[in-house]
Amino acid sequence: FRVPWAQSSHARSVFGTLALQMTTLEDVVEGKDYNFPTEEQATLEYWKTTDAFKEQLRRSEGRPEYVFYDGPPFATGLPHYGHILAGTIKDVVTRFACSTGHHVTRRFGWDCHGLPVEYEIDKKLEIKGKEDVLRMGIDKYNEECRAIVMRYSKEWEKTVTRTGRWIDFENDYKTLDPSYMESVWWVFKTLYEKGLVYKGFKVMPYSTACNTPLSNFEAGLDYRDVSDPAVMVAFPVIGCALQSSLVAWTTTPWTLPSNLALCVNPTFKYVYVKNPDGKVFIVAEVRVASLPGATKKAKGDKAAPLSDGWSIVKTVSGAELKDLRYEPIFPFFQEEMQHTAFRVCVDSYVTDDSGTGVVHQAPAYGEDDYRVCVAHGIVEKGGVLPDPVDVNGLFIAPVPAPFAGQHVKAADKDLIQAIKDSGRLVDNRSIVHSYPFCWRSHTPLIYKAVGSFFVKVEEIKDKILANNKKTRWVPSYVQEKRFHNWLENAHDWSISRNRYWGTPIPVWQSKDGEETRVIGSIAELEEATGTKITDIHRHFIDHLEIPSSRGPQFPPLKRVEDVFDCWFESGSMPYAQQHYPFENKERFEKSIFPANFIAEGLDQTRGWFYTLMVLSTALFDKPAFQNLVCNGLVLAGDGKKMSKSLKNYPDPNEILNKYGADALRLYLINSPVVRAEPLRFKEDGVFQVLKELFLPWYNAYRFLVQNVKRVEEETGKKFNPLAPGQEPVNVLDRWIASATSSLVTFVKTEMEHYRLYTVVPKLVNFIGQLTNVYVRYNRSRLKGKNGDDDTNRALTSLFNVLLVLCKTMAPFTPFFTENMYQNLKLCLPDAGASEPSVHFCLFPEANADSVDARVEASVARMQSVIEVGRQIRERHNKPLKTPLKRMIVSCEDAEFLQDLQGELRAYVVEELNVRELECELDPLKFATIKAEPNFAVLGKRLGKAMGAVGKAVKEMSVADILAFQKSGEFVVGDTTLGLEDIVVKKEFSLPEGFTAETMDAATGEGDVMVVMELEITQSLLDSGAAREFVNRLQKLRKSAGLQASDTVSVFFEPAPGNAEDATQAMLRMLKTEQAYLLESLGSVPQAIAAKPADLNVVATGECSLSTGAEFIATLAAMKI
């Protein structure tokens, strides 16, 4: 079919009156004209007009409550694919819960406090530190923060709504609301009264850019590979006859001005090693090679020998080095610390896998340093520590110029130079290692001793671990490994931040520290201060004082400066969003705690998941949630983190506008990311979902609509899929009904266990089966080939499947299913008035009576047979349009062969275009079989006996092999082999009278062998040409805009210049294949000269066949 000329408008004028007849279903456009994003916008408008989400909630009132907690994002940035992914998972699960008979409240939440907000204001106002904030005023600073917290809230609402997620933005919760903050106060006071809160002094990860300590899990959010200096420094031992020096290795030279001790491992051997210059260094014996030039190159596994001129002077244990005194590297704290400091401590935390086995101790900047120095009396617990670094990370007195005023990391270079100038620098190199960065400012963290309020996580660790086991995580390995390991190593949680924009810690203290009062509510603070309170941010309450309980002669109590870590606030979300216990107390305790379900990304393992578990355990000794779905990270297509600056990913709104939300949703949740694995986002992946899943699905739906309309127009009767007497009789009708019931059962079971990663592939596969098998194989039946009764049964089967599929897929693809349902429901007796939206429908119930395991298995094997047959054709370059004489299916499954020769025969013959189909139960008629040992399985098990057993297996006779396949056992001496131990190979055996060119075979699933006779005769060539002829005419009909119900007469004439032999071959084909052509086209093609004058030409076009024939085809019809 080359360049057709088709008078489409004329064609419709000929058949136009038929289109005026009223039909039940509305017209649908061709797949190529269906614009998914545009249709989704129309659906959004429908939901908005009908207030669909609220209506769903109203209709489900009184049902059992399904409780969902939404983790609050910050609104200071725009939503990205990670948010869309997590939001899609949440939407799928909660929509499913609603469809299974629950009422599901879904409130959006906003994280409004903390570093993310403050950091934005610091950048905007160029605030460098605390002094700038105080100069500006905390009130003005906090109001600046308040002004931006909801900056992108409308963009969030727009994007979230566009993705199809139903969630309540009107009744959202915000962590800045006084009601929310008040509940956070209650949480803190409850923990305080339980003895689970204390004020401590601890070395913690510290952000110099944000002037605040971070919790351990915050410090773990952003590790990067960086290059840092790695220096060895000599510490001369005082009073040593050998004039030796301890050599310590460090990657943080900036901590050396605060050095107070050295630490060695008491169990290690240490050596005094002399270099050619006569200097003696003390290092761990196994670390001598770390000294520059100390050893030669090692050979094999032997220890590296000392270099020429180097020698071991003395060997001691680490314990023997204890309390040796040394000369400080810098004199800044020498005078005030000389009585307790500058000596050797011992502790087993020192390792020998790097460095020198000697670790320098700066107790203000290392957790182990602090512990070791307290244990050895270098410093006192709770006492003053030498800490010459301010909140901005700058050196201050007593550290002098040129270091004073420099950021500690920037001062490394000058410090190293100073050490070198003093003659104490042994080695200076650089090292690339993983280092923590501030997750908000993206600057390197330091470790620094700070005062903080802590929750005693270590004290309740066993309870937290026990509660973790009461929850279900999907995938489970995140719970059992990653989260469990984190809990096992959990430390007390620092919950205070020396910042401004956050919920103030409700602790009022006397100046002497003797009196402390913790406030647990706004009313309590009003009573204690005599002041009416409307807001409890810092600038509204910092000035409030509480009279001392010791009497008026004592000064009043003032609030501590700290605010809560924003993770403490988000971890309090289950209680604070309900204003518990000040409101909703009974309802909360009875029905909405713990949550049935939460979901967030893998990065929340040490974040929100952790804080929820800690606080719920501390408060109620139960988990805050029962089920958790954890997704992986969405990366750019190059495997790197998505970056706005790199522009290495497409804007989400562009994808939504180009392909639609349903395609994006299904792409994301049908990927490894739902199993907590990373996903490299690729735009083509979204397109492929649209192309390979949604378009075929749409075309199946369109095919139903077209044929329902055709039947209604032809019969004048309304299509009623619920009418009696339309039960499935045809084998594929029974198959699709059974497969649909099996699907419903599977999806419900898996969704109840939150295994989205098994559900979506099953749904995708089913849609493929529906479009590629059921609709494809039944096109002629659906078009009316076998009469009205069979057509109605086929249409009813397809309608029922599509309706059930709509309800099953609705949680996953809410737009497309709604669009389809709005049309399909017109065929229902009440036109769907009882459930005006697919999202109000209950999840379908599986029809147990329709389940037929045998027919499902037989159709699956039939598809395998057809696929193998196609492969054989391709191998021999035999296109499907050319019929083949015969195929044989060899299999030992008598039931399958019976089905294949019976109800399935017509489908196999049609799909593979063969004249004859034979079935053979004897596996040896077309094959030889032999047995081989499964070496991978038997090798380890049998060891030396493998040789004899393998030989026996290879010598198995055909009778032995057949008996083994039947019994599942084969005995060799004392060894019994099972089905997994022996591999039976079947090889095609060419029958007499055939060659490799005239017959071939291949084996498919279930050990089914397909044999095909490949010789082509003239009769077969004519049949192939007839199929081509029909194909060309069908394309001409389509180009003319004809409907399936439009009847036309077909005429032809040879094209000018067509070869005579090609024309004669075509005429012969038209004569011998008349029956097929009549059945396929509705009329027998005639020469153009035979066209009656009263027939109007509908379309004409030039066509060609692979035989070389070229002709002009004309379609004509009576004008109605």
mmCIF file with all atom_site columns, N, CA, C and O in Angstrom, residues 192-228:
data_model
loop_
_atom_site.group_PDB
_atom_site.id
_atom_site.type_symbol
_atom_site.label_atom_id
_atom_site.label_alt_id
_atom_site.label_comp_id
_atom_site.label_asym_id
_atom_site.label_entity_id
_atom_site.label_seq_id
_atom_site.pdbx_PDB_ins_code
_atom_site.Cartn_x
_atom_site.Cartn_y
_atom_site.Cartn_z
_atom_site.occupancy
_atom_site.B_iso_or_equiv
_atom_site.pdbx_formal_charge
_atom_site.auth_seq_id
_atom_site.auth_comp_id
_atom_site.auth_asym_id
_atom_site.auth_atom_id
_atom_site.pdbx_PDB_model_num
ATOM 1   N N  . TYR A 1 192 ? 11.321 13.861 80.548 1.00 0.00 ? 192 TYR A N  1
ATOM 2   C CA . TYR A 1 192 ? 12.063 14.403 81.699 1.00 0.00 ? 192 TYR A CA 1
ATOM 3   C C  . TYR A 1 192 ? 11.571 13.755 82.996 1.00 0.00 ? 192 TYR A C  1
ATOM 4   O O  . TYR A 1 192 ? 12.374 13.349 83.845 1.00 0.00 ? 192 TYR A O  1
ATOM 5   N N  . GLU A 1 193 ? 10.265 13.650 83.127 1.00 0.00 ? 193 GLU A N  1
ATOM 6   C CA . GLU A 1 193 ? 9.696  13.057 84.345 1.00 0.00 ? 193 GLU A CA 1
ATOM 7   C C  . GLU A 1 193 ? 9.991  11.564 84.450 1.00 0.00 ? 193 GLU A C  1
ATOM 8   O O  . GLU A 1 193 ? 10.025 11.007 85.537 1.00 0.00 ? 193 GLU A O  1
ATOM 9   N N  . LYS A 1 194 ? 10.234 10.924 83.303 1.00 0.00 ? 194 LYS A N  1
ATOM 10  C CA . LYS A 1 194 ? 10.607 9.505  83.312 1.00 0.00 ? 194 LYS A CA 1
ATOM 11  C C  . LYS A 1 194 ? 12.094 9.318  83.560 1.00 0.00 ? 194 LYS A C  1
ATOM 12  O O  . LYS A 1 194 ? 12.580 8.184  83.570 1.00 0.00 ? 194 LYS A O  1
ATOM 13  N N  . GLY A 1 195 ? 12.819 10.408 83.702 1.00 0.00 ? 195 GLY A N  1
ATOM 14  C CA . GLY A 1 195 ? 14.257 10.313 83.926 1.00 0.00 ? 195 GLY A CA 1
ATOM 15  C C  . GLY A 1 195 ? 15.040 9.991  82.678 1.00 0.00 ? 195 GLY A C  1
ATOM 16  O O  . GLY A 1 195 ? 16.161 9.479  82.749 1.00 0.00 ? 195 GLY A O  1
ATOM 17  N N  . LEU A 1 196 ? 14.480 10.310 81.506 1.00 0.00 ? 196 LEU A N  1
ATOM 18  C CA . LEU A 1 196 ? 15.130 9.955  80.253 1.00 0.00 ? 196 LEU A CA 1
ATOM 19  C C  . LEU A 1 196 ? 15.776 11.165 79.575 1.00 0.00 ? 196 LEU A C  1
ATOM 20  O O  . LEU A 1 196 ? 16.209 11.072 78.428 1.00 0.00 ? 196 LEU A O  1
ATOM 21  N N  . VAL A 1 197 ? 15.843 12.310 80.261 1.00 0.00 ? 197 VAL A N  1
ATOM 22  C CA . VAL A 1 197 ? 16.472 13.501 79.708 1.00 0.00 ? 197 VAL A CA 1
ATOM 23  C C  . VAL A 1 197 ? 17.540 13.992 80.674 1.00 0.00 ? 197 VAL A C  1
ATOM 24  O O  . VAL A 1 197 ? 17.343 13.987 81.900 1.00 0.00 ? 197 VAL A O  1
ATOM 25  N N  . TYR A 1 198 ? 18.673 14.398 80.171 1.00 0.00 ? 198 TYR A N  1
ATOM 26  C CA . TYR A 1 198 ? 19.706 14.989 81.019 1.00 0.00 ? 198 TYR A CA 1
ATOM 27  C C  . TYR A 1 198 ? 20.460 16.045 80.234 1.00 0.00 ? 198 TYR A C  1
ATOM 28  O O  . TYR A 1 198 ? 20.455 16.063 79.005 1.00 0.00 ? 198 TYR A O  1
ATOM 29  N N  . LYS A 1 199 ? 21.083 16.960 80.962 1.00 0.00 ? 199 LYS A N  1
ATOM 30  C CA . LYS A 1 199 ? 21.936 17.980 80.350 1.00 0.00 ? 199 LYS A CA 1
ATOM 31  C C  . LYS A 1 199 ? 23.362 17.475 80.466 1.00 0.00 ? 199 LYS A C  1
ATOM 32  O O  . LYS A 1 199 ? 23.847 17.169 81.567 1.00 0.00 ? 199 LYS A O  1
ATOM 33  N N  . GLY A 1 200 ? 24.030 17.358 79.354 1.00 0.00 ? 200 GLY A N  1
ATOM 34  C CA . GLY A 1 200 ? 25.365 16.774 79.354 1.00 0.00 ? 200 GLY A CA 1
ATOM 35  C C  . GLY A 1 200 ? 26.355 17.593 78.560 1.00 0.00 ? 200 GLY A C  1
ATOM 36  O O  . GLY A 1 200 ? 26.007 18.545 77.865 1.00 0.00 ? 200 GLY A O  1
ATOM 37  N N  . PHE A 1 201 ? 27.590 17.156 78.679 1.00 0.00 ? 201 PHE A N  1
ATOM 38  C CA . PHE A 1 201 ? 28.697 17.794 77.982 1.00 0.00 ? 201 PHE A CA 1
ATOM 39  C C  . PHE A 1 201 ? 29.326 16.700 77.146 1.00 0.00 ? 201 PHE A C  1
ATOM 40  O O  . PHE A 1 201 ? 29.835 15.714 77.692 1.00 0.00 ? 201 PHE A O  1
ATOM 41  N N  . LYS A 1 202 ? 29.291 16.864 75.840 1.00 0.00 ? 202 LYS A N  1
ATOM 42  C CA . LYS A 1 202 ? 29.690 15.743 75.016 1.00 0.00 ? 202 LYS A CA 1
ATOM 43  C C  . LYS A 1 202 ? 30.332 16.241 73.723 1.00 0.00 ? 202 LYS A C  1
ATOM 44  O O  . LYS A 1 202 ? 29.945 17.285 73.188 1.00 0.00 ? 202 LYS A O  1
ATOM 45  N N  . VAL A 1 203 ? 31.315 15.473 73.260 1.00 0.00 ? 203 VAL A N  1
ATOM 46  C CA . VAL A 1 203 ? 31.915 15.781 71.963 1.00 0.00 ? 203 VAL A CA 1
ATOM 47  C C  . VAL A 1 203 ? 30.961 15.291 70.874 1.00 0.00 ? 203 VAL A C  1
ATOM 48  O O  . VAL A 1 203 ? 30.599 14.113 70.838 1.00 0.00 ? 203 VAL A O  1
ATOM 49  N N  . MET A 1 204 ? 30.577 16.213 70.008 1.00 0.00 ? 204 MET A N  1
ATOM 50  C CA . MET A 1 204 ? 29.560 15.890 69.005 1.00 0.00 ? 204 MET A CA 1
ATOM 51  C C  . MET A 1 204 ? 29.951 16.452 67.646 1.00 0.00 ? 204 MET A C  1
ATOM 52  O O  . MET A 1 204 ? 30.754 17.389 67.559 1.00 0.00 ? 204 MET A O  1
ATOM 53  N N  . PRO A 1 205 ? 29.376 15.915 66.577 1.00 0.00 ? 205 PRO A N  1
ATOM 54  C CA . PRO A 1 205 ? 29.552 16.547 65.265 1.00 0.00 ? 205 PRO A CA 1
ATOM 55  C C  . PRO A 1 205 ? 29.033 17.981 65.339 1.00 0.00 ? 205 PRO A C  1
ATOM 56  O O  . PRO A 1 205 ? 27.951 18.232 65.880 1.00 0.00 ? 205 PRO A O  1
ATOM 57  N N  . TYR A 1 206 ? 29.779 18.911 64.787 1.00 0.00 ? 206 TYR A N  1
ATOM 58  C CA . TYR A 1 206 ? 29.436 20.322 64.956 1.00 0.00 ? 206 TYR A CA 1
ATOM 59  C C  . TYR A 1 206 ? 29.564 21.029 63.609 1.00 0.00 ? 206 TYR A C  1
ATOM 60  O O  . TYR A 1 206 ? 30.565 20.892 62.901 1.00 0.00 ? 206 TYR A O  1
ATOM 61  N N  . SER A 1 207 ? 28.521 21.793 63.258 1.00 0.00 ? 207 SER A N  1
ATOM 62  C CA . SER A 1 207 ? 28.531 22.577 62.020 1.00 0.00 ? 207 SER A CA 1
ATOM 63  C C  . SER A 1 207 ? 28.974 23.989 62.351 1.00 0.00 ? 207 SER A C  1
ATOM 64  O O  . SER A 1 207 ? 28.251 24.735 63.016 1.00 0.00 ? 207 SER A O  1
ATOM 65  N N  . THR A 1 208 ? 30.158 24.359 61.882 1.00 0.00 ? 208 THR A N  1
ATOM 66  C CA . THR A 1 208 ? 30.638 25.713 62.131 1.00 0.00 ? 208 THR A CA 1
ATOM 67  C C  . THR A 1 208 ? 29.868 26.727 61.297 1.00 0.00 ? 208 THR A C  1
ATOM 68  O O  . THR A 1 208 ? 29.749 27.885 61.686 1.00 0.00 ? 208 THR A O  1
ATOM 69  N N  . ALA A 1 209 ? 29.324 26.303 60.163 1.00 0.00 ? 209 ALA A N  1
ATOM 70  C CA . ALA A 1 209 ? 28.547 27.220 59.324 1.00 0.00 ? 209 ALA A CA 1
ATOM 71  C C  . ALA A 1 209 ? 27.203 27.544 59.952 1.00 0.00 ? 209 ALA A C  1
ATOM 72  O O  . ALA A 1 209 ? 26.703 28.657 59.836 1.00 0.00 ? 209 ALA A O  1
ATOM 73  N N  . CYS A 1 210 ? 26.626 26.569 60.651 1.00 0.00 ? 210 CYS A N  1
ATOM 74  C CA . CYS A 1 210 ? 25.312 26.757 61.267 1.00 0.00 ? 210 CYS A CA 1
ATOM 75  C C  . CYS A 1 210 ? 25.405 27.003 62.772 1.00 0.00 ? 210 CYS A C  1
ATOM 76  O O  . CYS A 1 210 ? 24.368 27.169 63.443 1.00 0.00 ? 210 CYS A O  1
ATOM 77  N N  . ASN A 1 211 ? 26.636 27.000 63.316 1.00 0.00 ? 211 ASN A N  1
ATOM 78  C CA . ASN A 1 211 ? 26.858 27.271 64.744 1.00 0.00 ? 211 ASN A CA 1
ATOM 79  C C  . ASN A 1 211 ? 26.085 26.346 65.662 1.00 0.00 ? 211 ASN A C  1
ATOM 80  O O  . ASN A 1 211 ? 25.514 26.771 66.662 1.00 0.00 ? 211 ASN A O  1
ATOM 81  N N  . THR A 1 212 ? 26.022 25.072 65.315 1.00 0.00 ? 212 THR A N  1
ATOM 82  C CA . THR A 1 212 ? 25.232 24.174 66.150 1.00 0.00 ? 212 THR A CA 1
ATOM 83  C C  . THR A 1 212 ? 25.742 22.753 66.068 1.00 0.00 ? 212 THR A C  1
ATOM 84  O O  . THR A 1 212 ? 26.298 22.348 65.038 1.00 0.00 ? 212 THR A O  1
ATOM 85  N N  . PRO A 1 213 ? 25.581 21.991 67.169 1.00 0.00 ? 213 PRO A N  1
ATOM 86  C CA . PRO A 1 213 ? 25.918 20.567 67.092 1.00 0.00 ? 213 PRO A CA 1
ATOM 87  C C  . PRO A 1 213 ? 24.869 19.815 66.288 1.00 0.00 ? 213 PRO A C  1
ATOM 88  O O  . PRO A 1 213 ? 23.729 20.274 66.148 1.00 0.00 ? 213 PRO A O  1
ATOM 89  N N  . LEU A 1 214 ? 25.236 18.676 65.751 1.00 0.00 ? 214 LEU A N  1
ATOM 90  C CA . LEU A 1 214 ? 24.317 17.798 65.037 1.00 0.00 ? 214 LEU A CA 1
ATOM 91  C C  . LEU A 1 214 ? 24.292 16.450 65.745 1.00 0.00 ? 214 LEU A C  1
ATOM 92  O O  . LEU A 1 214 ? 25.267 16.055 66.392 1.00 0.00 ? 214 LEU A O  1
ATOM 93  N N  . SER A 1 215 ? 23.178 15.742 65.601 1.00 0.00 ? 215 SER A N  1
ATOM 94  C CA . SER A 1 215 ? 23.110 14.391 66.151 1.00 0.00 ? 215 SER A CA 1
ATOM 95  C C  . SER A 1 215 ? 23.949 13.454 65.282 1.00 0.00 ? 215 SER A C  1
ATOM 96  O O  . SER A 1 215 ? 24.320 13.784 64.158 1.00 0.00 ? 215 SER A O  1
ATOM 97  N N  . ASN A 1 216 ? 24.234 12.281 65.813 1.00 0.00 ? 216 ASN A N  1
ATOM 98  C CA . ASN A 1 216 ? 25.055 11.319 65.064 1.00 0.00 ? 216 ASN A CA 1
ATOM 99  C C  . ASN A 1 216 ? 24.395 10.933 63.742 1.00 0.00 ? 216 ASN A C  1
ATOM 100 O O  . ASN A 1 216 ? 25.076 10.750 62.730 1.00 0.00 ? 216 ASN A O  1
ATOM 101 N N  . PHE A 1 217 ? 23.056 10.792 63.738 1.00 0.00 ? 217 PHE A N  1
ATOM 102 C CA . PHE A 1 217 ? 22.429 10.371 62.484 1.00 0.00 ? 217 PHE A CA 1
ATOM 103 C C  . PHE A 1 217 ? 22.406 11.504 61.468 1.00 0.00 ? 217 PHE A C  1
ATOM 104 O O  . PHE A 1 217 ? 22.476 11.273 60.273 1.00 0.00 ? 217 PHE A O  1
ATOM 105 N N  . GLU A 1 218 ? 22.364 12.767 61.952 1.00 0.00 ? 218 GLU A N  1
ATOM 106 C CA . GLU A 1 218 ? 22.479 13.883 61.019 1.00 0.00 ? 218 GLU A CA 1
ATOM 107 C C  . GLU A 1 218 ? 23.870 13.912 60.397 1.00 0.00 ? 218 GLU A C  1
ATOM 108 O O  . GLU A 1 218 ? 24.030 14.189 59.205 1.00 0.00 ? 218 GLU A O  1
ATOM 109 N N  . ALA A 1 219 ? 24.881 13.619 61.222 1.00 0.00 ? 219 ALA A N  1
ATOM 110 C CA . ALA A 1 219 ? 26.260 13.624 60.718 1.00 0.00 ? 219 ALA A CA 1
ATOM 111 C C  . ALA A 1 219 ? 26.460 12.547 59.661 1.00 0.00 ? 219 ALA A C  1
ATOM 112 O O  . ALA A 1 219 ? 27.353 12.646 58.810 1.00 0.00 ? 219 ALA A O  1
ATOM 113 N N  . GLY A 1 220 ? 25.654 11.514 59.710 1.00 0.00 ? 220 GLY A N  1
ATOM 114 C CA . GLY A 1 220 ? 25.797 10.422 58.742 1.00 0.00 ? 220 GLY A CA 1
ATOM 115 C C  . GLY A 1 220 ? 25.060 10.640 57.439 1.00 0.00 ? 220 GLY A C  1
ATOM 116 O O  . GLY A 1 220 ? 25.102 9.793  56.550 1.00 0.00 ? 220 GLY A O  1
ATOM 117 N N  . LEU A 1 221 ? 24.387 11.791 57.291 1.00 0.00 ? 221 LEU A N  1
ATOM 118 C CA . LEU A 1 221 ? 23.576 12.017 56.103 1.00 0.00 ? 221 LEU A CA 1
ATOM 119 C C  . LEU A 1 221 ? 24.386 12.422 54.871 1.00 0.00 ? 221 LEU A C  1
ATOM 120 O O  . LEU A 1 221 ? 23.935 12.271 53.751 1.00 0.00 ? 221 LEU A O  1
ATOM 121 N N  . ASP A 1 222 ? 25.590 12.976 55.096 1.00 0.00 ? 222 ASP A N  1
ATOM 122 C CA . ASP A 1 222 ? 26.341 13.495 53.949 1.00 0.00 ? 222 ASP A CA 1
ATOM 123 C C  . ASP A 1 222 ? 27.829 13.247 54.146 1.00 0.00 ? 222 ASP A C  1
ATOM 124 O O  . ASP A 1 222 ? 28.556 14.114 54.638 1.00 0.00 ? 222 ASP A O  1
ATOM 125 N N  . TYR A 1 223 ? 28.289 12.067 53.753 1.00 0.00 ? 223 TYR A N  1
ATOM 126 C CA . TYR A 1 223 ? 29.722 11.758 53.785 1.00 0.00 ? 223 TYR A CA 1
ATOM 127 C C  . TYR A 1 223 ? 30.299 11.963 52.392 1.00 0.00 ? 223 TYR A C  1
ATOM 128 O O  . TYR A 1 223 ? 29.675 11.613 51.394 1.00 0.00 ? 223 TYR A O  1
ATOM 129 N N  . ARG A 1 224 ? 31.505 12.543 52.346 1.00 0.00 ? 224 ARG A N  1
ATOM 130 C CA . ARG A 1 224 ? 32.152 12.768 51.054 1.00 0.00 ? 224 ARG A CA 1
ATOM 131 C C  . ARG A 1 224 ? 33.623 12.372 51.142 1.00 0.00 ? 224 ARG A C  1
ATOM 132 O O  . ARG A 1 224 ? 34.228 12.450 52.213 1.00 0.00 ? 224 ARG A O  1
ATOM 133 N N  . ASP A 1 225 ? 34.154 11.963 50.001 1.00 0.00 ? 225 ASP A N  1
ATOM 134 C CA . ASP A 1 225 ? 35.592 11.693 49.930 1.00 0.00 ? 225 ASP A CA 1
ATOM 135 C C  . ASP A 1 225 ? 36.329 13.016 49.759 1.00 0.00 ? 225 ASP A C  1
ATOM 136 O O  . ASP A 1 225 ? 36.077 13.770 48.815 1.00 0.00 ? 225 ASP A O  1
ATOM 137 N N  . VAL A 1 226 ? 37.234 13.288 50.713 1.00 0.00 ? 226 VAL A N  1
ATOM 138 C CA . VAL A 1 226 ? 37.980 14.549 50.684 1.00 0.00 ? 226 VAL A CA 1
ATOM 139 C C  . VAL A 1 226 ? 39.464 14.261 50.885 1.00 0.00 ? 226 VAL A C  1
ATOM 140 O O  . VAL A 1 226 ? 39.854 13.215 51.419 1.00 0.00 ? 226 VAL A O  1
ATOM 141 N N  . SER A 1 227 ? 40.298 15.209 50.489 1.00 0.00 ? 227 SER A N  1
ATOM 142 C CA . SER A 1 227 ? 41.740 15.120 50.716 1.00 0.00 ? 227 SER A CA 1
ATOM 143 C C  . SER A 1 227 ? 42.092 15.978 51.923 1.00 0.00 ? 227 SER A C  1
ATOM 144 O O  . SER A 1 227 ? 41.781 17.173 51.953 1.00 0.00 ? 227 SER A O  1
ATOM 145 N N  . ASP A 1 228 ? 42.683 15.371 52.929 1.00 0.00 ? 228 ASP A N  1
ATOM 146 C CA . ASP A 1 228 ? 43.081 16.069 54.152 1.00 0.00 ? 228 ASP A CA 1
ATOM 147 C C  . ASP A 1 228 ? 44.567 15.842 54.397 1.00 0.00 ? 228 ASP A C  1
ATOM 148 O O  . ASP A 1 228 ? 45.134 14.826 53.951 1.00 0.00 ? 228 ASP A O  1
#
